[in-house]
Amino acid sequence: MINGKIDLRSDTVTVPTDAMRQAMCNAVVGDDVYGDDVTVNELEALAAEMMGKEAGLFVPSGVMSNQLALFTHAQRGNEVILPDNCHIVVHEAGAAAIIAGVQLRTVQNVAGEMPLDIVEQYIRKDPDDIQQPKTALITYENADSDGQVRDLAYMQSIKALADKYNLPIHLDGARIFNAATYLGVDVKEMTQYVDTVSVCLSKGLCAPVGSVLVGSADFIAQARRKRKIIGGGMRQVGILAAAGKIALTDMTKRLQQDHDNAAYMVKRMQEIKGIEVLAERQQISMVFFRLQDYPLTAKELVAYLAKHDVVINGAENGVMRFVTHQYVSREEIDKVVDLMKQAK
Ligand SMILES: *Cc1c(COP(=O)(O)O)cnc(C)c1O
């Protein structure tokens, strides 16, 4: 429960834990633009160490983290190769055109993956051809916005291709710890195949605000300047970083529980008449389903559950999604399933 409601809309609805609130209250802070905030410095070093990179940069949001990656890896007019349904293309308000000034070369996502032959075809090969933009970067997500996880072999094969053309890779790892939990590997096993990573602290990891961008020391120094350009230099922000540290040290260890609860929810929801659960799509904390001859429409289901203090999103392209997190228990899942069974 969060504030008296069962909220299944997203893992972004999670509020800071009591331990986080304590740490925020007691955090040693300073002016981070001067580099004086001890707690921010600790968070950045911790994130870098966990992901096997040299340095980290704390930013207010995942969007800023991704956009700084583009802004730092690429020059204006360069091309970035990425999946057509990724967050940077679909959910970042066109920022890539405004901030980095890059051209997005989208590759159709086939079963969650960019086909490598198409990626290779899209890489610009003749830097002397004055008609062609230059390819500056390849970027993709793991886990992706649909809650699907790419395996290590796929990550390795993209890395091999990028190396062949001497291109860097940015990973949008908003939910990279969910992906690592699903794969049963240390997160470094994944990050070895990319140059920079963006990780969200405020999704399933429960921090109130923030993402960390990690990469080489040189890359992060450049990104720090660019963060200032777009107004992301913050002052006593250790207040937030204190929660971020707990997100990384403690909350990354409990994600299996959310995944198990999502699997439990899939099983229970299969009992409901008129619901088609897309069981094979449940890998992390997300459950997908369709209404098939269910007594309510998606809109009516949203309104019906809201009356019982259960908050859900409507359908997107006919598919509905429930997300489990720290504040969704098995008893609450049972309650939602029972309510859905009783709908008329
Ligand atoms: C949530 C998310 C982001 C960051 O979004 P914010 O709204 O800035 O937190 C980036 N990429 C993916 C895949 C995400 O799910």
Short mmCIF file of C-alpha atoms and ligand atoms in Angstrom, two decimals:
data_model
loop_
_atom_site.label_atom_id
_atom_site.label_comp_id
_atom_site.label_asym_id
_atom_site.label_seq_id
_atom_site.Cartn_x
_atom_site.Cartn_y
_atom_site.Cartn_z
CA MET A 1 0.00 0.00 0.00
CA ILE A 2 1.05 3.56 -0.64
CA ASN A 3 -0.99 6.21 1.18
CA GLY A 4 -3.85 3.76 1.64
CA LYS A 5 -3.98 2.57 -1.97
CA ILE A 6 -2.76 -0.45 -3.89
CA ASP A 7 -0.93 1.22 -6.77
CA LEU A 8 -0.10 -1.03 -9.73
CA ARG A 9 0.54 1.69 -12.32
CA SER A 10 4.34 1.62 -12.21
CA ASP A 11 7.39 1.07 -10.02
CA THR A 12 7.91 4.86 -10.22
CA VAL A 13 5.12 5.32 -7.65
CA THR A 14 7.28 3.84 -4.87
CA VAL A 15 7.96 6.24 -2.01
CA PRO A 16 11.21 6.35 -0.01
CA THR A 17 11.56 3.71 2.72
CA ASP A 18 11.95 4.57 6.41
CA ALA A 19 15.69 3.79 6.17
CA MET A 20 15.95 6.25 3.26
CA ARG A 21 14.09 8.97 5.17
CA GLN A 22 16.45 8.48 8.13
CA ALA A 23 19.52 8.65 5.87
CA MET A 24 18.18 11.77 4.12
CA CYS A 25 17.62 13.41 7.48
CA ASN A 26 21.17 12.70 8.64
CA ALA A 27 23.08 13.16 5.36
CA VAL A 28 26.31 15.19 5.35
CA VAL A 29 25.86 17.66 2.49
CA GLY A 30 27.69 20.50 0.75
CA ASP A 31 27.58 22.49 -2.48
CA ASP A 32 27.80 19.82 -5.18
CA VAL A 33 28.65 22.36 -7.91
CA TYR A 34 31.88 22.93 -5.94
CA GLY A 35 32.23 19.15 -5.59
CA ASP A 36 31.72 19.52 -1.84
CA ASP A 37 28.80 17.19 -1.29
CA VAL A 38 30.32 14.13 0.36
CA THR A 39 27.14 12.09 0.05
CA VAL A 40 26.80 12.78 -3.69
CA ASN A 41 30.46 11.88 -4.19
CA GLU A 42 29.90 8.60 -2.35
CA LEU A 43 26.82 7.79 -4.44
CA GLU A 44 28.61 8.51 -7.70
CA ALA A 45 31.63 6.40 -6.70
CA LEU A 46 29.38 3.57 -5.53
CA ALA A 47 27.37 3.50 -8.77
CA ALA A 48 30.55 3.54 -10.85
CA GLU A 49 32.11 0.75 -8.80
CA MET A 50 28.99 -1.45 -8.96
CA MET A 51 28.82 -1.06 -12.73
CA GLY A 52 32.54 -1.47 -13.33
CA LYS A 53 33.12 2.05 -14.68
CA GLU A 54 35.51 4.82 -13.61
CA ALA A 55 33.10 7.58 -12.65
CA GLY A 56 29.46 8.52 -12.10
CA LEU A 57 27.23 11.57 -12.32
CA PHE A 58 24.06 12.08 -10.26
CA VAL A 59 21.22 13.66 -12.23
CA PRO A 60 17.57 14.43 -11.42
CA SER A 61 15.97 12.06 -13.92
CA GLY A 62 16.46 9.20 -16.33
CA VAL A 63 15.61 11.49 -19.21
CA MET A 64 18.41 13.89 -18.26
CA SER A 65 20.81 10.97 -17.91
CA ASN A 66 20.01 9.60 -21.38
CA GLN A 67 20.06 13.05 -22.96
CA LEU A 68 23.44 13.84 -21.38
CA ALA A 69 24.76 10.59 -22.83
CA LEU A 70 23.66 11.67 -26.32
CA PHE A 71 24.90 15.24 -25.76
CA THR A 72 28.31 13.96 -24.64
CA HIS A 73 28.83 11.06 -27.06
CA ALA A 74 27.63 12.88 -30.19
CA GLN A 75 28.12 16.15 -32.06
CA ARG A 76 25.24 18.10 -33.64
CA GLY A 77 24.13 16.47 -36.85
CA ASN A 78 25.59 13.08 -35.92
CA GLU A 79 23.45 9.99 -36.04
CA VAL A 80 22.45 7.73 -33.16
CA ILE A 81 21.24 4.20 -33.94
CA LEU A 82 18.54 2.92 -31.58
CA PRO A 83 15.34 0.82 -31.39
CA ASP A 84 12.22 2.56 -32.73
CA ASN A 85 10.19 1.92 -29.57
CA CYS A 86 12.80 2.97 -27.01
CA HIS A 87 12.29 5.58 -24.28
CA ILE A 88 14.60 8.12 -26.01
CA VAL A 89 12.43 7.99 -29.15
CA VAL A 90 8.98 7.60 -27.59
CA HIS A 91 9.02 9.18 -24.14
CA GLU A 92 11.58 12.00 -24.03
CA ALA A 93 9.56 14.75 -25.72
CA GLY A 94 11.90 15.05 -28.69
CA ALA A 95 14.78 16.15 -26.45
CA ALA A 96 17.46 14.58 -28.66
CA ALA A 97 16.63 17.07 -31.41
CA ILE A 98 16.70 19.99 -28.98
CA ILE A 99 19.66 19.26 -26.69
CA ALA A 100 22.20 17.06 -28.52
CA GLY A 101 20.85 18.06 -31.95
CA VAL A 102 21.30 14.53 -33.23
CA GLN A 103 19.46 12.59 -35.89
CA LEU A 104 17.83 9.44 -34.54
CA ARG A 105 18.23 6.49 -36.91
CA THR A 106 15.61 4.09 -35.62
CA VAL A 107 15.76 0.35 -36.16
CA GLN A 108 12.54 -1.63 -36.03
CA ASN A 109 12.42 -3.65 -32.87
CA VAL A 110 11.85 -7.33 -33.72
CA ALA A 111 10.84 -9.38 -30.67
CA GLY A 112 12.62 -6.88 -28.45
CA GLU A 113 15.87 -6.78 -30.39
CA MET A 114 17.42 -4.64 -33.11
CA PRO A 115 18.41 -7.10 -35.86
CA LEU A 116 22.19 -6.78 -36.08
CA ASP A 117 22.30 -6.93 -39.87
CA ILE A 118 20.09 -3.82 -40.01
CA VAL A 119 22.22 -2.05 -37.38
CA GLU A 120 25.31 -2.80 -39.46
CA GLN A 121 23.57 -1.61 -42.61
CA TYR A 122 22.68 1.67 -40.87
CA ILE A 123 26.20 2.44 -39.64
CA ARG A 124 27.70 5.15 -41.89
CA LYS A 125 30.87 3.84 -43.40
CA ASP A 126 32.31 6.66 -45.47
CA PRO A 127 33.41 9.64 -43.33
CA ASP A 128 34.67 11.41 -46.48
CA ASP A 129 31.23 11.43 -48.14
CA ILE A 130 30.07 14.99 -47.45
CA GLN A 131 26.44 13.98 -48.03
CA GLN A 132 26.25 11.55 -45.15
CA PRO A 133 25.91 12.19 -41.44
CA LYS A 134 28.39 10.42 -39.17
CA THR A 135 27.28 7.64 -36.86
CA ALA A 136 28.28 8.60 -33.32
CA LEU A 137 26.57 6.09 -31.05
CA ILE A 138 24.50 2.95 -30.68
CA THR A 139 22.05 2.86 -27.79
CA TYR A 140 19.45 0.38 -26.52
CA GLU A 141 17.67 -0.62 -23.31
CA ASN A 142 17.96 -3.50 -20.86
CA ALA A 143 15.46 -4.19 -19.43
CA ASP A 144 13.34 -2.39 -22.03
CA SER A 145 10.20 -0.31 -21.49
CA ASP A 146 8.11 -3.46 -22.12
CA GLY A 147 9.82 -5.21 -19.23
CA GLN A 148 11.75 -7.53 -21.55
CA VAL A 149 15.33 -8.56 -20.83
CA ARG A 150 18.09 -9.01 -23.44
CA ASP A 151 20.54 -11.81 -22.71
CA LEU A 152 24.31 -11.46 -22.37
CA ALA A 153 24.92 -13.06 -25.77
CA TYR A 154 22.91 -10.32 -27.49
CA MET A 155 24.76 -7.61 -25.53
CA GLN A 156 28.06 -9.18 -26.50
CA SER A 157 27.12 -9.34 -30.19
CA ILE A 158 26.17 -5.64 -30.30
CA LYS A 159 29.47 -4.83 -28.60
CA ALA A 160 31.40 -6.84 -31.21
CA LEU A 161 29.63 -4.95 -34.00
CA ALA A 162 30.23 -1.55 -32.37
CA ASP A 163 33.91 -2.42 -31.88
CA LYS A 164 34.23 -3.31 -35.56
CA TYR A 165 33.28 0.29 -36.42
CA ASN A 166 34.87 1.86 -33.35
CA LEU A 167 31.52 3.14 -32.02
CA PRO A 168 30.56 3.63 -28.37
CA ILE A 169 27.43 2.09 -26.84
CA HIS A 170 25.13 3.74 -24.31
CA LEU A 171 22.82 1.45 -22.34
CA ASP A 172 19.57 2.86 -21.01
CA GLY A 173 19.60 0.70 -17.91
CA ALA A 174 16.72 2.43 -16.14
CA ARG A 175 15.88 -1.07 -14.81
CA ILE A 176 19.29 -2.71 -15.24
CA PHE A 177 19.16 -4.24 -11.75
CA ASN A 178 15.85 -5.90 -12.62
CA ALA A 179 17.49 -7.27 -15.76
CA ALA A 180 20.54 -8.54 -13.83
CA THR A 181 18.24 -10.14 -11.25
CA TYR A 182 16.29 -11.86 -14.02
CA LEU A 183 19.49 -13.09 -15.69
CA GLY A 184 20.94 -14.13 -12.32
CA VAL A 185 24.21 -12.27 -12.94
CA ASP A 186 26.18 -9.49 -11.31
CA VAL A 187 25.33 -6.24 -13.08
CA LYS A 188 28.98 -5.95 -14.22
CA GLU A 189 28.45 -8.99 -16.45
CA MET A 190 26.09 -6.79 -18.43
CA THR A 191 27.87 -3.44 -18.24
CA GLN A 192 31.13 -4.88 -19.60
CA TYR A 193 29.47 -4.79 -23.02
CA VAL A 194 28.70 -1.04 -23.00
CA ASP A 195 30.61 2.22 -22.52
CA THR A 196 28.08 4.24 -20.56
CA VAL A 197 25.03 3.28 -18.51
CA SER A 198 22.09 5.20 -17.13
CA VAL A 199 20.40 3.66 -14.08
CA CYS A 200 17.22 4.92 -12.39
CA LEU A 201 17.24 5.04 -8.59
CA SER A 202 13.59 6.08 -8.34
CA LYS A 203 11.79 3.15 -9.97
CA GLY A 204 11.76 -0.24 -8.25
CA LEU A 205 14.68 0.92 -6.09
CA CYS A 206 12.38 3.37 -4.22
CA ALA A 207 14.58 6.50 -4.08
CA PRO A 208 12.43 9.64 -4.35
CA VAL A 209 14.45 11.24 -7.18
CA GLY A 210 17.41 10.57 -9.40
CA SER A 211 19.42 8.58 -11.88
CA VAL A 212 23.14 7.99 -12.21
CA LEU A 213 25.10 8.08 -15.47
CA VAL A 214 28.36 6.08 -15.36
CA GLY A 215 31.28 5.84 -17.78
CA SER A 216 34.97 6.67 -18.13
CA ALA A 217 36.41 9.48 -16.01
CA ASP A 218 36.93 11.61 -19.11
CA PHE A 219 33.39 11.03 -20.37
CA ILE A 220 31.84 11.89 -16.99
CA ALA A 221 33.94 15.08 -16.71
CA GLN A 222 32.52 16.21 -20.05
CA ALA A 223 28.99 15.16 -19.05
CA ARG A 224 29.34 17.15 -15.80
CA ARG A 225 29.93 20.34 -17.83
CA LYS A 226 26.97 19.50 -20.09
CA ARG A 227 24.79 18.85 -17.06
CA LYS A 228 25.57 22.44 -15.99
CA ILE A 229 24.60 23.69 -19.46
CA ILE A 230 21.13 22.21 -19.17
CA GLY A 231 20.63 23.46 -15.62
CA GLY A 232 21.27 20.19 -13.82
CA GLY A 233 23.98 21.46 -11.43
CA MET A 234 22.44 21.04 -8.00
CA ARG A 235 23.60 22.26 -4.58
CA GLN A 236 23.05 20.33 -1.30
CA VAL A 237 21.72 17.39 -3.24
CA GLY A 238 23.24 14.84 -0.88
CA ILE A 239 19.80 14.95 0.75
CA LEU A 240 18.62 12.97 -2.29
CA ALA A 241 21.85 11.03 -2.88
CA ALA A 242 21.55 9.59 0.65
CA ALA A 243 18.40 7.76 -0.46
CA GLY A 244 20.12 6.82 -3.73
CA LYS A 245 22.92 5.06 -1.87
CA ILE A 246 20.41 2.83 -0.06
CA ALA A 247 18.66 2.22 -3.39
CA LEU A 248 21.92 0.76 -4.74
CA THR A 249 23.20 -1.08 -1.66
CA ASP A 250 19.95 -2.53 -0.29
CA MET A 251 17.07 -2.23 -2.68
CA THR A 252 18.88 -3.91 -5.59
CA LYS A 253 18.96 -7.07 -3.45
CA ARG A 254 15.20 -7.41 -3.03
CA LEU A 255 14.02 -7.20 -6.65
CA GLN A 256 13.61 -10.98 -6.94
CA GLN A 257 10.69 -10.61 -4.52
CA ASP A 258 8.94 -8.23 -6.96
CA HIS A 259 9.61 -10.63 -9.85
CA ASP A 260 8.26 -13.58 -7.81
CA ASN A 261 5.18 -11.56 -6.89
CA ALA A 262 4.63 -10.71 -10.57
CA ALA A 263 4.88 -14.44 -11.42
CA TYR A 264 2.38 -15.16 -8.63
CA MET A 265 0.08 -12.49 -10.05
CA VAL A 266 0.26 -14.07 -13.52
CA LYS A 267 -0.80 -17.41 -12.04
CA ARG A 268 -3.66 -15.94 -10.04
CA MET A 269 -4.90 -13.76 -12.90
CA GLN A 270 -5.16 -16.81 -15.14
CA GLU A 271 -8.09 -17.82 -12.92
CA ILE A 272 -10.11 -14.75 -13.98
CA LYS A 273 -12.66 -15.33 -16.73
CA GLY A 274 -12.29 -12.97 -19.69
CA ILE A 275 -8.65 -12.09 -19.02
CA GLU A 276 -5.88 -13.21 -21.33
CA VAL A 277 -2.62 -13.00 -19.38
CA LEU A 278 0.46 -12.64 -21.59
CA ALA A 279 2.35 -15.00 -19.31
CA GLU A 280 5.44 -15.31 -21.50
CA ARG A 281 6.00 -11.55 -21.26
CA GLN A 282 6.42 -11.65 -17.49
CA GLN A 283 10.15 -11.60 -16.84
CA ILE A 284 10.66 -8.86 -14.26
CA SER A 285 8.09 -6.96 -12.17
CA MET A 286 5.56 -6.45 -14.97
CA VAL A 287 2.39 -8.38 -15.77
CA PHE A 288 0.71 -7.85 -19.15
CA PHE A 289 -2.83 -8.86 -20.08
CA ARG A 290 -5.74 -8.27 -22.43
CA LEU A 291 -9.46 -8.15 -21.75
CA GLN A 292 -11.22 -10.83 -23.84
CA ASP A 293 -14.96 -10.98 -23.23
CA TYR A 294 -14.40 -9.49 -19.78
CA PRO A 295 -17.58 -7.84 -18.40
CA LEU A 296 -15.85 -4.41 -18.21
CA THR A 297 -13.94 -2.33 -20.74
CA ALA A 298 -10.43 -1.17 -19.81
CA LYS A 299 -11.79 2.24 -18.85
CA GLU A 300 -14.53 0.71 -16.72
CA LEU A 301 -12.01 -1.57 -15.01
CA VAL A 302 -9.86 1.45 -14.10
CA ALA A 303 -12.91 3.19 -12.58
CA TYR A 304 -14.19 0.04 -10.82
CA LEU A 305 -10.85 -0.68 -9.13
CA ALA A 306 -10.37 2.99 -8.23
CA LYS A 307 -13.57 2.77 -6.17
CA HIS A 308 -11.84 0.04 -4.16
CA ASP A 309 -8.62 2.05 -3.71
CA VAL A 310 -6.72 0.11 -6.39
CA VAL A 311 -4.97 2.39 -8.88
CA ILE A 312 -4.17 1.09 -12.38
CA ASN A 313 -3.45 2.51 -15.83
CA GLY A 314 -5.71 2.07 -18.85
CA ALA A 315 -4.88 -0.03 -21.90
CA GLU A 316 -2.16 0.90 -24.38
CA ASN A 317 -2.69 -0.63 -27.82
CA GLY A 318 -5.14 -3.05 -26.20
CA VAL A 319 -2.66 -4.30 -23.61
CA MET A 320 -2.85 -3.56 -19.89
CA ARG A 321 0.07 -3.66 -17.45
CA PHE A 322 0.34 -4.20 -13.70
CA VAL A 323 3.68 -3.52 -11.98
CA THR A 324 4.73 -5.05 -8.65
CA HIS A 325 7.11 -3.30 -6.27
CA GLN A 326 8.14 -2.89 -2.62
CA TYR A 327 4.63 -1.71 -1.69
CA VAL A 328 2.62 -4.54 -3.29
CA SER A 329 2.19 -7.66 -1.14
CA ARG A 330 0.77 -11.08 -2.04
CA GLU A 331 -2.34 -10.35 0.06
CA GLU A 332 -2.88 -7.19 -1.98
CA ILE A 333 -2.46 -9.16 -5.21
CA ASP A 334 -5.08 -11.62 -3.94
CA LYS A 335 -7.40 -8.71 -3.15
CA VAL A 336 -7.05 -7.28 -6.67
CA VAL A 337 -7.63 -10.68 -8.28
CA ASP A 338 -10.76 -11.21 -6.14
CA LEU A 339 -12.10 -7.78 -7.07
CA MET A 340 -11.50 -8.51 -10.75
CA LYS A 341 -13.31 -11.85 -10.45
CA GLN A 342 -16.32 -10.14 -8.85
CA ALA A 343 -16.69 -7.44 -11.54
CA LYS A 344 -20.00 -7.53 -13.40
C1 LIG B 1 11.78 5.44 -16.69
C2 LIG B 1 12.68 5.26 -17.83
C3 LIG B 1 13.59 6.27 -18.16
C4 LIG B 1 13.69 7.57 -17.38
O1 LIG B 1 12.52 8.27 -17.29
P1 LIG B 1 12.25 9.43 -16.18
O2 LIG B 1 10.82 9.74 -16.36
O3 LIG B 1 13.16 10.54 -16.47
O4 LIG B 1 12.55 8.80 -14.87
C5 LIG B 1 14.42 6.04 -19.21
N1 LIG B 1 14.40 4.88 -19.90
C6 LIG B 1 13.55 3.88 -19.60
C7 LIG B 1 13.59 2.60 -20.38
C8 LIG B 1 12.66 4.04 -18.55
O5 LIG B 1 11.81 3.05 -18.25
#
